[in-house]
Short mmCIF file of C-alpha atoms in Angstrom, two decimals:
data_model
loop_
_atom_site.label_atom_id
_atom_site.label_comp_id
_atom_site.label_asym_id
_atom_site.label_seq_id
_atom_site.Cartn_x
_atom_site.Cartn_y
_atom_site.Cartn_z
CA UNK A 1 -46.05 -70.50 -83.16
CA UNK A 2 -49.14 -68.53 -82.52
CA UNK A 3 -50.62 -66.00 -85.12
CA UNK A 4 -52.08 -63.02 -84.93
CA UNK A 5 -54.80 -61.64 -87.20
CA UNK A 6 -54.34 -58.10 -89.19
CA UNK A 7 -56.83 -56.33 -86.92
CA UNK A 8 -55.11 -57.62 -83.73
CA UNK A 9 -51.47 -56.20 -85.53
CA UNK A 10 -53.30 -52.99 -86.12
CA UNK A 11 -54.63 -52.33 -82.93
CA UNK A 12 -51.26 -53.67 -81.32
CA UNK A 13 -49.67 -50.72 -83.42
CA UNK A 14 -52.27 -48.13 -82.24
CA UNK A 15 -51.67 -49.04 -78.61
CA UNK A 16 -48.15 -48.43 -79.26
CA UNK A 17 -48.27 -45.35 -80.93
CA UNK A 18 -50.03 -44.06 -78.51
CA UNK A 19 -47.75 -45.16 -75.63
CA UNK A 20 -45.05 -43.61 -77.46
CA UNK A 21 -47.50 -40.18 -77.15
CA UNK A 22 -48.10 -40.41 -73.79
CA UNK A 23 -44.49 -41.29 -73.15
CA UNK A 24 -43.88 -37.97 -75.16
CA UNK A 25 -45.74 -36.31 -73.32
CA UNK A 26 -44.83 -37.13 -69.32
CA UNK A 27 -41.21 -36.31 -71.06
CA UNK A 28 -42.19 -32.81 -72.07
CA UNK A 29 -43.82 -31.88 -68.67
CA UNK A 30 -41.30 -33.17 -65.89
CA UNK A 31 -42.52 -34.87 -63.01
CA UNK A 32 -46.26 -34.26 -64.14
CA UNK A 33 -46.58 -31.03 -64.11
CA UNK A 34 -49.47 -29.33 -65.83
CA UNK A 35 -48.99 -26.58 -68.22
CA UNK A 36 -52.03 -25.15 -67.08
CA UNK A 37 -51.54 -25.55 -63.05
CA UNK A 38 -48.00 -25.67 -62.19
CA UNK A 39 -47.45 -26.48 -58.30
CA UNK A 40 -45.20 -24.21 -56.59
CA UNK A 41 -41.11 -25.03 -56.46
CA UNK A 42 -38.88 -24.82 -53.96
CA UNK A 43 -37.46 -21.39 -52.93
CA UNK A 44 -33.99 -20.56 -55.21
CA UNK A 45 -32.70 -17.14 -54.28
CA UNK A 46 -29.96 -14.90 -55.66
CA UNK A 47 -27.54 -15.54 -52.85
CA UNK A 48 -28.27 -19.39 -52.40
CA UNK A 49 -27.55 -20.25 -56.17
CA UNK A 50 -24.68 -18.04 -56.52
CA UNK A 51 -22.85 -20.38 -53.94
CA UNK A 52 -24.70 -23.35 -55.89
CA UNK A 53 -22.74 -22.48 -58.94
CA UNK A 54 -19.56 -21.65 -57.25
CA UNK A 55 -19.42 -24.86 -56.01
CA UNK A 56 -19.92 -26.57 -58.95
CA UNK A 57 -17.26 -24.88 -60.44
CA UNK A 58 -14.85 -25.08 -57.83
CA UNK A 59 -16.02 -29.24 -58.28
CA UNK A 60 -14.79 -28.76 -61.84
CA UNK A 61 -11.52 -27.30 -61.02
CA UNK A 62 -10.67 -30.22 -58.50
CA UNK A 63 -12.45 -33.06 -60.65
CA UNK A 64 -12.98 -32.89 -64.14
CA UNK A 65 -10.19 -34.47 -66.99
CA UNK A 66 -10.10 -31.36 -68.96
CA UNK A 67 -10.13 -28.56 -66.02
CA UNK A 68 -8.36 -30.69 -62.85
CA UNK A 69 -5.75 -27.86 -61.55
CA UNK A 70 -6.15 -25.73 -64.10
CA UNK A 71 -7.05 -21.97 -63.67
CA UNK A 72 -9.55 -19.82 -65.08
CA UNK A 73 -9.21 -16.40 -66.74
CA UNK A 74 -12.64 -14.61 -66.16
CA UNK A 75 -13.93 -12.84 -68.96
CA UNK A 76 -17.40 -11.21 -68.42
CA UNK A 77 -21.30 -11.61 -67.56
CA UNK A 78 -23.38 -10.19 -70.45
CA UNK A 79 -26.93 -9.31 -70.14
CA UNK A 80 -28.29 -9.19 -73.74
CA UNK A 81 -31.43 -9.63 -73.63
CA UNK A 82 -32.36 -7.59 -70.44
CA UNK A 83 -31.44 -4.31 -71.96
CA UNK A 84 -32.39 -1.97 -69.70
CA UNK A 85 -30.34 -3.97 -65.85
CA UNK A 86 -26.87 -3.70 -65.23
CA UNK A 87 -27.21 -6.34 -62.45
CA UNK A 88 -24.90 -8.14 -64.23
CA UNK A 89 -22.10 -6.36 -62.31
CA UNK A 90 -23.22 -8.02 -59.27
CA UNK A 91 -23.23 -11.54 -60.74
CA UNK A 92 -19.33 -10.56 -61.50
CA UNK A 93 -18.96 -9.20 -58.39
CA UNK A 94 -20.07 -12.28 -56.60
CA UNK A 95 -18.44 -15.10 -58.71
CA UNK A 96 -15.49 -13.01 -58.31
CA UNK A 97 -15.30 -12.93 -54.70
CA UNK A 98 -16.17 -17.19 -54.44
CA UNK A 99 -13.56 -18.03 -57.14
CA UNK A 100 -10.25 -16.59 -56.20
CA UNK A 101 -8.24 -19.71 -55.68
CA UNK A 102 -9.22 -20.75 -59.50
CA UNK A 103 -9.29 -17.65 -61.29
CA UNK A 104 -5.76 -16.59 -63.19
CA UNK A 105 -5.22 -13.26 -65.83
CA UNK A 106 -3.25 -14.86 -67.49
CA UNK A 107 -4.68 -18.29 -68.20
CA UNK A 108 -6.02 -19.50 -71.58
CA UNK A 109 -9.20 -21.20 -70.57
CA UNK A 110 -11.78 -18.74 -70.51
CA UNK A 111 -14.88 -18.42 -68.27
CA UNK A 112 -17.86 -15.97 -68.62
CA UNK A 113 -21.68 -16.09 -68.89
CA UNK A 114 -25.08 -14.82 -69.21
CA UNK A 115 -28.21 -13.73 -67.20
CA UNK A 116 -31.78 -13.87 -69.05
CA UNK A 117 -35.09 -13.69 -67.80
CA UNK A 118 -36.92 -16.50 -69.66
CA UNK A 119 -40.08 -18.77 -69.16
CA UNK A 120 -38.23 -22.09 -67.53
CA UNK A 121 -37.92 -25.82 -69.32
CA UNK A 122 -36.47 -27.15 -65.96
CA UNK A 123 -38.61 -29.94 -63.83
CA UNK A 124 -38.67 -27.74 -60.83
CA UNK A 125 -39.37 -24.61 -62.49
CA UNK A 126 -41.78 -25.58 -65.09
CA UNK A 127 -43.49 -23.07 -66.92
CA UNK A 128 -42.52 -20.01 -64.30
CA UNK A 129 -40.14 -16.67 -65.54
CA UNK A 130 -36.84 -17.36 -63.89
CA UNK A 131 -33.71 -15.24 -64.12
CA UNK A 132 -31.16 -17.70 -65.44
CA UNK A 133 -27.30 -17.67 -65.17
CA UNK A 134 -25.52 -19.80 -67.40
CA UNK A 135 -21.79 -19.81 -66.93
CA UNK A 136 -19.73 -21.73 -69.69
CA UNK A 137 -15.74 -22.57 -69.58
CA UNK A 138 -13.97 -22.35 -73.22
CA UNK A 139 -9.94 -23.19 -73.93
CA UNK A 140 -7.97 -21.24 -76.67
CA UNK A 141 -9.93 -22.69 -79.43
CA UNK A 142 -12.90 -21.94 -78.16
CA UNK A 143 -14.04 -25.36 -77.70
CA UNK A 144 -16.58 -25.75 -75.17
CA UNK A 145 -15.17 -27.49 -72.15
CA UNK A 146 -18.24 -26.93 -69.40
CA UNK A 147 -21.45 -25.36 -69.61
CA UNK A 148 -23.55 -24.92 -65.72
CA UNK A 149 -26.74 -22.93 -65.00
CA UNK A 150 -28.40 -22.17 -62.29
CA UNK A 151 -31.85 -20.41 -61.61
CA UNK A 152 -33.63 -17.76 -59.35
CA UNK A 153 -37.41 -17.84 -58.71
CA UNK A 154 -37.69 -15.66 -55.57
CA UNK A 155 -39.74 -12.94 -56.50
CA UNK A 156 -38.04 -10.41 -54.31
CA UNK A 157 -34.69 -11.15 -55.99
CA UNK A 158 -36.23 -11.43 -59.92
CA UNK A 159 -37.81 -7.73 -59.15
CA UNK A 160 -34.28 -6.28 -58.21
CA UNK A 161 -32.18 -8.28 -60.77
CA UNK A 162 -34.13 -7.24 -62.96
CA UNK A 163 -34.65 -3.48 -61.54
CA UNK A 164 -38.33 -3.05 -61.95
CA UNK A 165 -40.32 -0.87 -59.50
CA UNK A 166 -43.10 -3.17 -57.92
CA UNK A 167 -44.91 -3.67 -54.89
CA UNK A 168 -44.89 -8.39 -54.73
CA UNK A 169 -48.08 -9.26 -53.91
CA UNK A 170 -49.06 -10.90 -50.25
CA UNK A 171 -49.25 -14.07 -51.34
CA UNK A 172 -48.07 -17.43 -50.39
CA UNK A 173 -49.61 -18.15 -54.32
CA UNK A 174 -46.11 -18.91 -56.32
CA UNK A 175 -47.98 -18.42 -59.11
CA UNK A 176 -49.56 -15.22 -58.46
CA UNK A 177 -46.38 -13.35 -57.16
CA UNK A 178 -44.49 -14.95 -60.46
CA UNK A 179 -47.10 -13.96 -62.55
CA UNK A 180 -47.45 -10.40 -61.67
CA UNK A 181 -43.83 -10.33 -62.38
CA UNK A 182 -44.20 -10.99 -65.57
CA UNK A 183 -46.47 -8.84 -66.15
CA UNK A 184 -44.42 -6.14 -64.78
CA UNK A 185 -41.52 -6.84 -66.77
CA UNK A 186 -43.20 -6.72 -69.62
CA UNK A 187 -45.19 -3.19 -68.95
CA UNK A 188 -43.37 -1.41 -66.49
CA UNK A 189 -44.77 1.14 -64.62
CA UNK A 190 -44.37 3.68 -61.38
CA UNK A 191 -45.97 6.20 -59.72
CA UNK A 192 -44.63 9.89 -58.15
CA UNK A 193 -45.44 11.24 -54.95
CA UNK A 194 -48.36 13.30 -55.54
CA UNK A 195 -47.41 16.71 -54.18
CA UNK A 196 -43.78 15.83 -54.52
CA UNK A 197 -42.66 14.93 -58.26
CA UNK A 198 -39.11 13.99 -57.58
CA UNK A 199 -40.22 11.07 -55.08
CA UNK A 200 -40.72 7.40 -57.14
CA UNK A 201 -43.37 4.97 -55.63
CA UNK A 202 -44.53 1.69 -56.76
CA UNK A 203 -47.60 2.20 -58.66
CA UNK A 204 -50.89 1.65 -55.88
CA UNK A 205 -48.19 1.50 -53.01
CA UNK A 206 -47.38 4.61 -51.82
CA UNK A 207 -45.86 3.81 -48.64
CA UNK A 208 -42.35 3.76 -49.74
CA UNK A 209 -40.61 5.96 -52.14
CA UNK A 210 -37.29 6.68 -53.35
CA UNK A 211 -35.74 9.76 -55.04
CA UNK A 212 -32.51 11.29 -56.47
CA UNK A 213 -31.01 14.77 -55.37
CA UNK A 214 -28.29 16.23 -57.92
CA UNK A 215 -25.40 18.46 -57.25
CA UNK A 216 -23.80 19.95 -60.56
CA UNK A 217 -20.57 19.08 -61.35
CA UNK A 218 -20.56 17.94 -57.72
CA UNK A 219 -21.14 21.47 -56.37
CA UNK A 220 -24.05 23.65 -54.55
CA UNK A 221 -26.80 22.57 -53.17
CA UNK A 222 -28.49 18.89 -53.83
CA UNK A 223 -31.76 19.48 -56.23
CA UNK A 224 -34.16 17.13 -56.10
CA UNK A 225 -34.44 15.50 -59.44
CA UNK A 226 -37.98 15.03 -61.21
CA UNK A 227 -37.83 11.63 -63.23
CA UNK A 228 -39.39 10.99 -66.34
CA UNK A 229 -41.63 8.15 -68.14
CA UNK A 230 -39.31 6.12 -70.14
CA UNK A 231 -40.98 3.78 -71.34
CA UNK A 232 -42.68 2.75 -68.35
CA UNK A 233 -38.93 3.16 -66.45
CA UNK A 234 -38.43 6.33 -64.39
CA UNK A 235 -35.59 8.28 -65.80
CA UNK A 236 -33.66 11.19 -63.67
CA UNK A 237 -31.98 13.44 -66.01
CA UNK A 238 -28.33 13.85 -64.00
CA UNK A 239 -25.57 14.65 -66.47
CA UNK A 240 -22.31 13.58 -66.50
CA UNK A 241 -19.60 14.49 -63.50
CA UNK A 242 -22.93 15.35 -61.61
CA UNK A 243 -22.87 13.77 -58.12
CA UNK A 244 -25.65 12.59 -56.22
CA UNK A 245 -27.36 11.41 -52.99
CA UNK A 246 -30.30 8.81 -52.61
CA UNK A 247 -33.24 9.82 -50.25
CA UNK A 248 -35.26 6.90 -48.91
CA UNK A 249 -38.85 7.84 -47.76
CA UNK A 250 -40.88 5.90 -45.36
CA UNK A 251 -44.58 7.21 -45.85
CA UNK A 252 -46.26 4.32 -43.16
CA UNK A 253 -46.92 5.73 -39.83
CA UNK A 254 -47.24 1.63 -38.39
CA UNK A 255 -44.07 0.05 -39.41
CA UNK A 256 -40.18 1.19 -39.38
CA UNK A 257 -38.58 0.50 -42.58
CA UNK A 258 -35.04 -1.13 -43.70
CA UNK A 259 -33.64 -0.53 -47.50
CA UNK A 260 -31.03 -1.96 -49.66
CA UNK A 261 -29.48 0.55 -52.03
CA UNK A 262 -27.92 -1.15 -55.07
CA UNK A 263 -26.43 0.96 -58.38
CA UNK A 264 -26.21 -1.20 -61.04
CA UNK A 265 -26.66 -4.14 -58.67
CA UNK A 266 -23.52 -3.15 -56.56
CA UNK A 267 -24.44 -2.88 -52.56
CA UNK A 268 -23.83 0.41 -51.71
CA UNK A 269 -23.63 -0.43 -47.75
CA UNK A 270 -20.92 -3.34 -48.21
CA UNK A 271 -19.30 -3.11 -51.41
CA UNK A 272 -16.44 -0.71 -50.62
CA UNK A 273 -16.76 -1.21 -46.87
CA UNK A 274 -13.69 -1.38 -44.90
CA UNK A 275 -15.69 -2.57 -41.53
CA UNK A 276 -14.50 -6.03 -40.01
CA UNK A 277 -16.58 -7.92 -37.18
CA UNK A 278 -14.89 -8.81 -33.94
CA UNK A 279 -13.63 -11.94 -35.76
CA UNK A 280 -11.57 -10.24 -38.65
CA UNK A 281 -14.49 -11.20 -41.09
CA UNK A 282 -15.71 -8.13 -43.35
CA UNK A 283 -18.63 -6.57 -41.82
CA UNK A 284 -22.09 -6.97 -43.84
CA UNK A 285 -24.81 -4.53 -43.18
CA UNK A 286 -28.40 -5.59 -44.00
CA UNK A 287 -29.37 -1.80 -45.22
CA UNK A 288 -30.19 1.29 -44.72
CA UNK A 289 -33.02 2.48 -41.49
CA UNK A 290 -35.93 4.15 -42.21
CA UNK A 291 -38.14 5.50 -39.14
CA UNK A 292 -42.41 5.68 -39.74
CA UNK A 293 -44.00 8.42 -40.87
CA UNK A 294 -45.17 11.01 -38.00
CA UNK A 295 -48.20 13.36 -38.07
CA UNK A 296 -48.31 12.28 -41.95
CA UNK A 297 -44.64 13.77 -42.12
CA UNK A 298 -42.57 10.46 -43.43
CA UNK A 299 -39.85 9.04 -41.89
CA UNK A 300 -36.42 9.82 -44.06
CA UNK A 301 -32.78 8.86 -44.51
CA UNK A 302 -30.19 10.69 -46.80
CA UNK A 303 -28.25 7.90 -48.46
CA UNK A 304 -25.10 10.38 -50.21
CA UNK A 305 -22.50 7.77 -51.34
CA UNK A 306 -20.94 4.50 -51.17
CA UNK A 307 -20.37 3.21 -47.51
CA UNK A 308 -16.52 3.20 -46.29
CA UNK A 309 -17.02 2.94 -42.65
CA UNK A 310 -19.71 3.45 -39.78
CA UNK A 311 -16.45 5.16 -38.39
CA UNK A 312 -17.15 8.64 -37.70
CA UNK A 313 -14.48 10.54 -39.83
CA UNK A 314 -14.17 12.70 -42.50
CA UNK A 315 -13.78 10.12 -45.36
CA UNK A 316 -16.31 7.25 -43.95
CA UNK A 317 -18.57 7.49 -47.77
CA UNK A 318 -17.51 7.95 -51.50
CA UNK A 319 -19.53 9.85 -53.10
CA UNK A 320 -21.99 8.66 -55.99
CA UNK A 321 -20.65 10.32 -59.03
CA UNK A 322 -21.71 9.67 -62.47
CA UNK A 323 -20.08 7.72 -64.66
CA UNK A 324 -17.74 6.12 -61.91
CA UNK A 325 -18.85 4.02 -59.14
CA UNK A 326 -17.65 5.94 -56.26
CA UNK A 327 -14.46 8.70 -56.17
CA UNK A 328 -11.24 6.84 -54.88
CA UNK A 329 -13.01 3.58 -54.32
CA UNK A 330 -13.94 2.44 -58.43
CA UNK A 331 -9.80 0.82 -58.66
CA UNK A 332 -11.18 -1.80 -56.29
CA UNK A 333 -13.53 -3.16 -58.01
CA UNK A 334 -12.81 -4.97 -62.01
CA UNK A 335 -16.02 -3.55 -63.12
CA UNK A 336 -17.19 -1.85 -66.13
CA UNK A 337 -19.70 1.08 -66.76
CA UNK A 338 -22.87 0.97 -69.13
CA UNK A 339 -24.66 3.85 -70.60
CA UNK A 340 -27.77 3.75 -68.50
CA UNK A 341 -26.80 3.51 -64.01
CA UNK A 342 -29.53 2.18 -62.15
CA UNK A 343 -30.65 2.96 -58.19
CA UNK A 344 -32.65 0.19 -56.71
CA UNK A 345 -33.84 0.25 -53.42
CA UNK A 346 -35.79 -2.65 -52.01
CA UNK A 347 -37.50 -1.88 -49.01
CA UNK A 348 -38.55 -4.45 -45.97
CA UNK A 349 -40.32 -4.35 -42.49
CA UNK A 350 -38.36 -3.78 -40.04
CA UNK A 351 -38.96 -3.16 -35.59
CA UNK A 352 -37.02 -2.81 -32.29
CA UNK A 353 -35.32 -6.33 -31.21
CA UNK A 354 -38.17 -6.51 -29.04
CA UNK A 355 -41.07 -5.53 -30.84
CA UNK A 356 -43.37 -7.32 -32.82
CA UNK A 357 -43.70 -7.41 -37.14
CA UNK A 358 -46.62 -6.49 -38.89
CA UNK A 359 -48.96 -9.19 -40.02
CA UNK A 360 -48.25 -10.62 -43.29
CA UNK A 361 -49.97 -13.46 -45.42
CA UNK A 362 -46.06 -13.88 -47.28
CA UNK A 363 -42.30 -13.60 -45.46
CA UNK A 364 -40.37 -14.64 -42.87
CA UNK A 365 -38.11 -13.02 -40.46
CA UNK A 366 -34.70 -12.56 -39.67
CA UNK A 367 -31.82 -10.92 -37.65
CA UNK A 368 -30.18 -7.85 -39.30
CA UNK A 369 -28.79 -4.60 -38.73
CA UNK A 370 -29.12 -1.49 -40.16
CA UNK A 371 -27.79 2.02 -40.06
CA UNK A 372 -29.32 5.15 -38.98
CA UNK A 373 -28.69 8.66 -40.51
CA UNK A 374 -25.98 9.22 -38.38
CA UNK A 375 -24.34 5.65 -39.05
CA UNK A 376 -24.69 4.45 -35.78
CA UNK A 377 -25.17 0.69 -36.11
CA UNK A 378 -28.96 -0.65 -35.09
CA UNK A 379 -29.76 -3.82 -34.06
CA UNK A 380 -33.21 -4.90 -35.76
CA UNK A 381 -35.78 -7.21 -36.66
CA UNK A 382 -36.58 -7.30 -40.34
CA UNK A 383 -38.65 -8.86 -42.53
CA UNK A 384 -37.43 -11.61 -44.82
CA UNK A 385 -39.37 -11.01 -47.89
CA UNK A 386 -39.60 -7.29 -49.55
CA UNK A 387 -42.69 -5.17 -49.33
CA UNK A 388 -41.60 -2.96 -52.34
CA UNK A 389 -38.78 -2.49 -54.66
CA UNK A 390 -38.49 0.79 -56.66
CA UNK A 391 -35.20 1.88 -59.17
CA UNK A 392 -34.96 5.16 -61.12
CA UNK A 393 -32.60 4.87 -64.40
CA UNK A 394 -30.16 7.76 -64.97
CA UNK A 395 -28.08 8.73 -67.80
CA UNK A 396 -24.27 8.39 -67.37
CA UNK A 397 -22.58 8.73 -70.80
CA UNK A 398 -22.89 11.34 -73.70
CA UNK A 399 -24.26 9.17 -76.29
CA UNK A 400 -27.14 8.16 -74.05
#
């Protein structure tokens, strides 16, 4: 039997240790990636991995030991450590919606989760800010039966998730756009209108702006609200029983503009709508149609409650009232209130059928519709990707 000397054991040991290192270390940055330059993943938005995880769980329901045929009693989405979104509504809303044939009142296995915003650990999102839902599945005992995630890195969706005012930059740099993010989450900011105070921009992107108007106790005329600096967050002081209407501006005299209004995350153009297509399927509208500016006059639309129908009759909206989310329509919806509402509007590119998008350097496009002032519905193009998303915060209960 061969022998070895003690030098050759030693550096045999050394080579080994330091396998074990390197071994340590491809393990702690999947697939290769580089703390330092991580290469850009693919594209998760909100929509995509809200099916992803509705799937899964529907898998669970027809496959695992512990859950096969089994229903689920749904409990709630917390958002703990993003104090200041509500978009956790939405996430309810959604799973909600995908899970009926599982989901039971009355059932003792319990399913609810979480959304954070947190630097990723996955192999795909390495070292980027993600918004991350975790959904877990507990029986009586609280024993932990299943525990799925799934995470967002679209840049559009993070900004309105998390309800930031921002202008993403044009970039096809992953990095960049999730960087600035970041930033933005962690020192929010916004700008006002200059010679109208009650009109929130993104801060150095003036060409889209969004602002409350406030009817007391619902009656008189609508005041335009002037919002505050909260902390970086633009606050509109509208007291409770106070209804309101959104205004969408559209300050760019070369492109026509399409917005999504969300409160607390909740669409305010499909969630209570009663609209079916031609095939009996409920009728989504893409948002809300701005026209360009003219003569430096900019393009506006009156946004003054939660869509019911394009239907023109007397009841087609409910109006925004605070503290509920929408008079007559808040029973159809399991949803709770919080003590701070939220207006989002992200705003998009948007032209006639036949016309042609502005140049951009990030974004796609798509088919879509949106509504003028009068609800008429119009056929447009729009932009894929969001040019600007602004939200103002509002007060909605007394201790607040």
């Amino acid at each position: 039997m061969p022998t070895m000397k003690v030098t050759e054991m030693k550096c045999l040991k050394e080579l080994t240790l330091l396998f074990a290192v390197l071994l340590l270390l491809c393990l702690a940055r999947p697939n290769g990636a580089q703390a330092d330059t991580p290469k850009s993943p693919p594209t998760m938005t909100f929509s995509g991995q809200m099916t992803a995880l509705s799937m899964e769980l529907l898998g669970l329901a027809e496959k695992d030991p512990e859950l096969k045929g089994k229903k689920l009693k749904f409990m709630s989405v917390v958002s703990a450590n993003l104090t200041d979104s509500n978009f956790n509504l939405r996430v309810e809303e959604e799973l909600k919606s995908k899970l009926t044939s599982i989901l039971d009142d009355n059932s003792e296995l319990l399913l609810s989760g979480e959304l954070d915003y947190l630097e990723s650990t996955t192999p795909d999102n390495w070292g980027f800010r993600v918004v991350q839902i975790t959904m877990k599945v507990v029986n009586a005992k609280r024993r932990e039966l299943a525990k799925i995630f799934r995470e967002i890195n679209d840049s559009g969706d993070i900004a309105r998730i998390i309800q930031m005012t921002i202008a993403p930059p044009d970039t096809t740099d992953f990095a960049e756009r999730n960087k600035e993010l970041a930033k933005a989450e962690k020192a929010p900011s916004f700008a006002l209108v200059s010679d109208n105070k009650s009109q929130v921009t993104a801060m150095n992107f003036p060409r889209y702006a969004m602002g409350l108007r406030r009817r007391v106790n619902g009656q008189g005329a609508a005041i335009p609200v002037q919002p505050t600096d909260e902390k970086g967050y633009a606050y509109a002081p509208i007291g409770i029983g106070d209804t309101y209407e959104v205004v969408l501006y559209n300050y760019d005299e070369q492109s026509d503009a399409i917005a999504k209004i969300e409160i607390d995350g909740l669409d305010a153009a499909n969630t209570f709508c009663t609209d079916m297509t031609p095939l009996g399927q409920k009728q989504s509208y893409t948002g809300y149609f701005i026209p360009r500016a003219v003569n430096g006059k900019p393009g506006e639309h009156v946004v003054s409650g939660w869509l019911n129908t394009v239907k023109p009759f007397q009841e087609n909206v409910f109006k925004f009232i605070v503290n509920k989310l929408g008079q007559g329509a808040a029973s159809k919806l399991n949803v709770r209130t919080n003590k701070s509402g939220i207006v989002t509007a992200t705003f998009f590119d948007a032209c006639e059928p036949n016309g042609k998008l502005r140049a951009r350097n990030f974004g796609e496009t798509g088919q879509g519709e949106g509504m003028r002032v009068d609800y008429q519905v119009k056929p447009v193009e729009v932009a894929k990707t969001p040019i600007s998303i602004v939200s103002i915060r509002y007060s909605r209960s007394p201790e607040n």
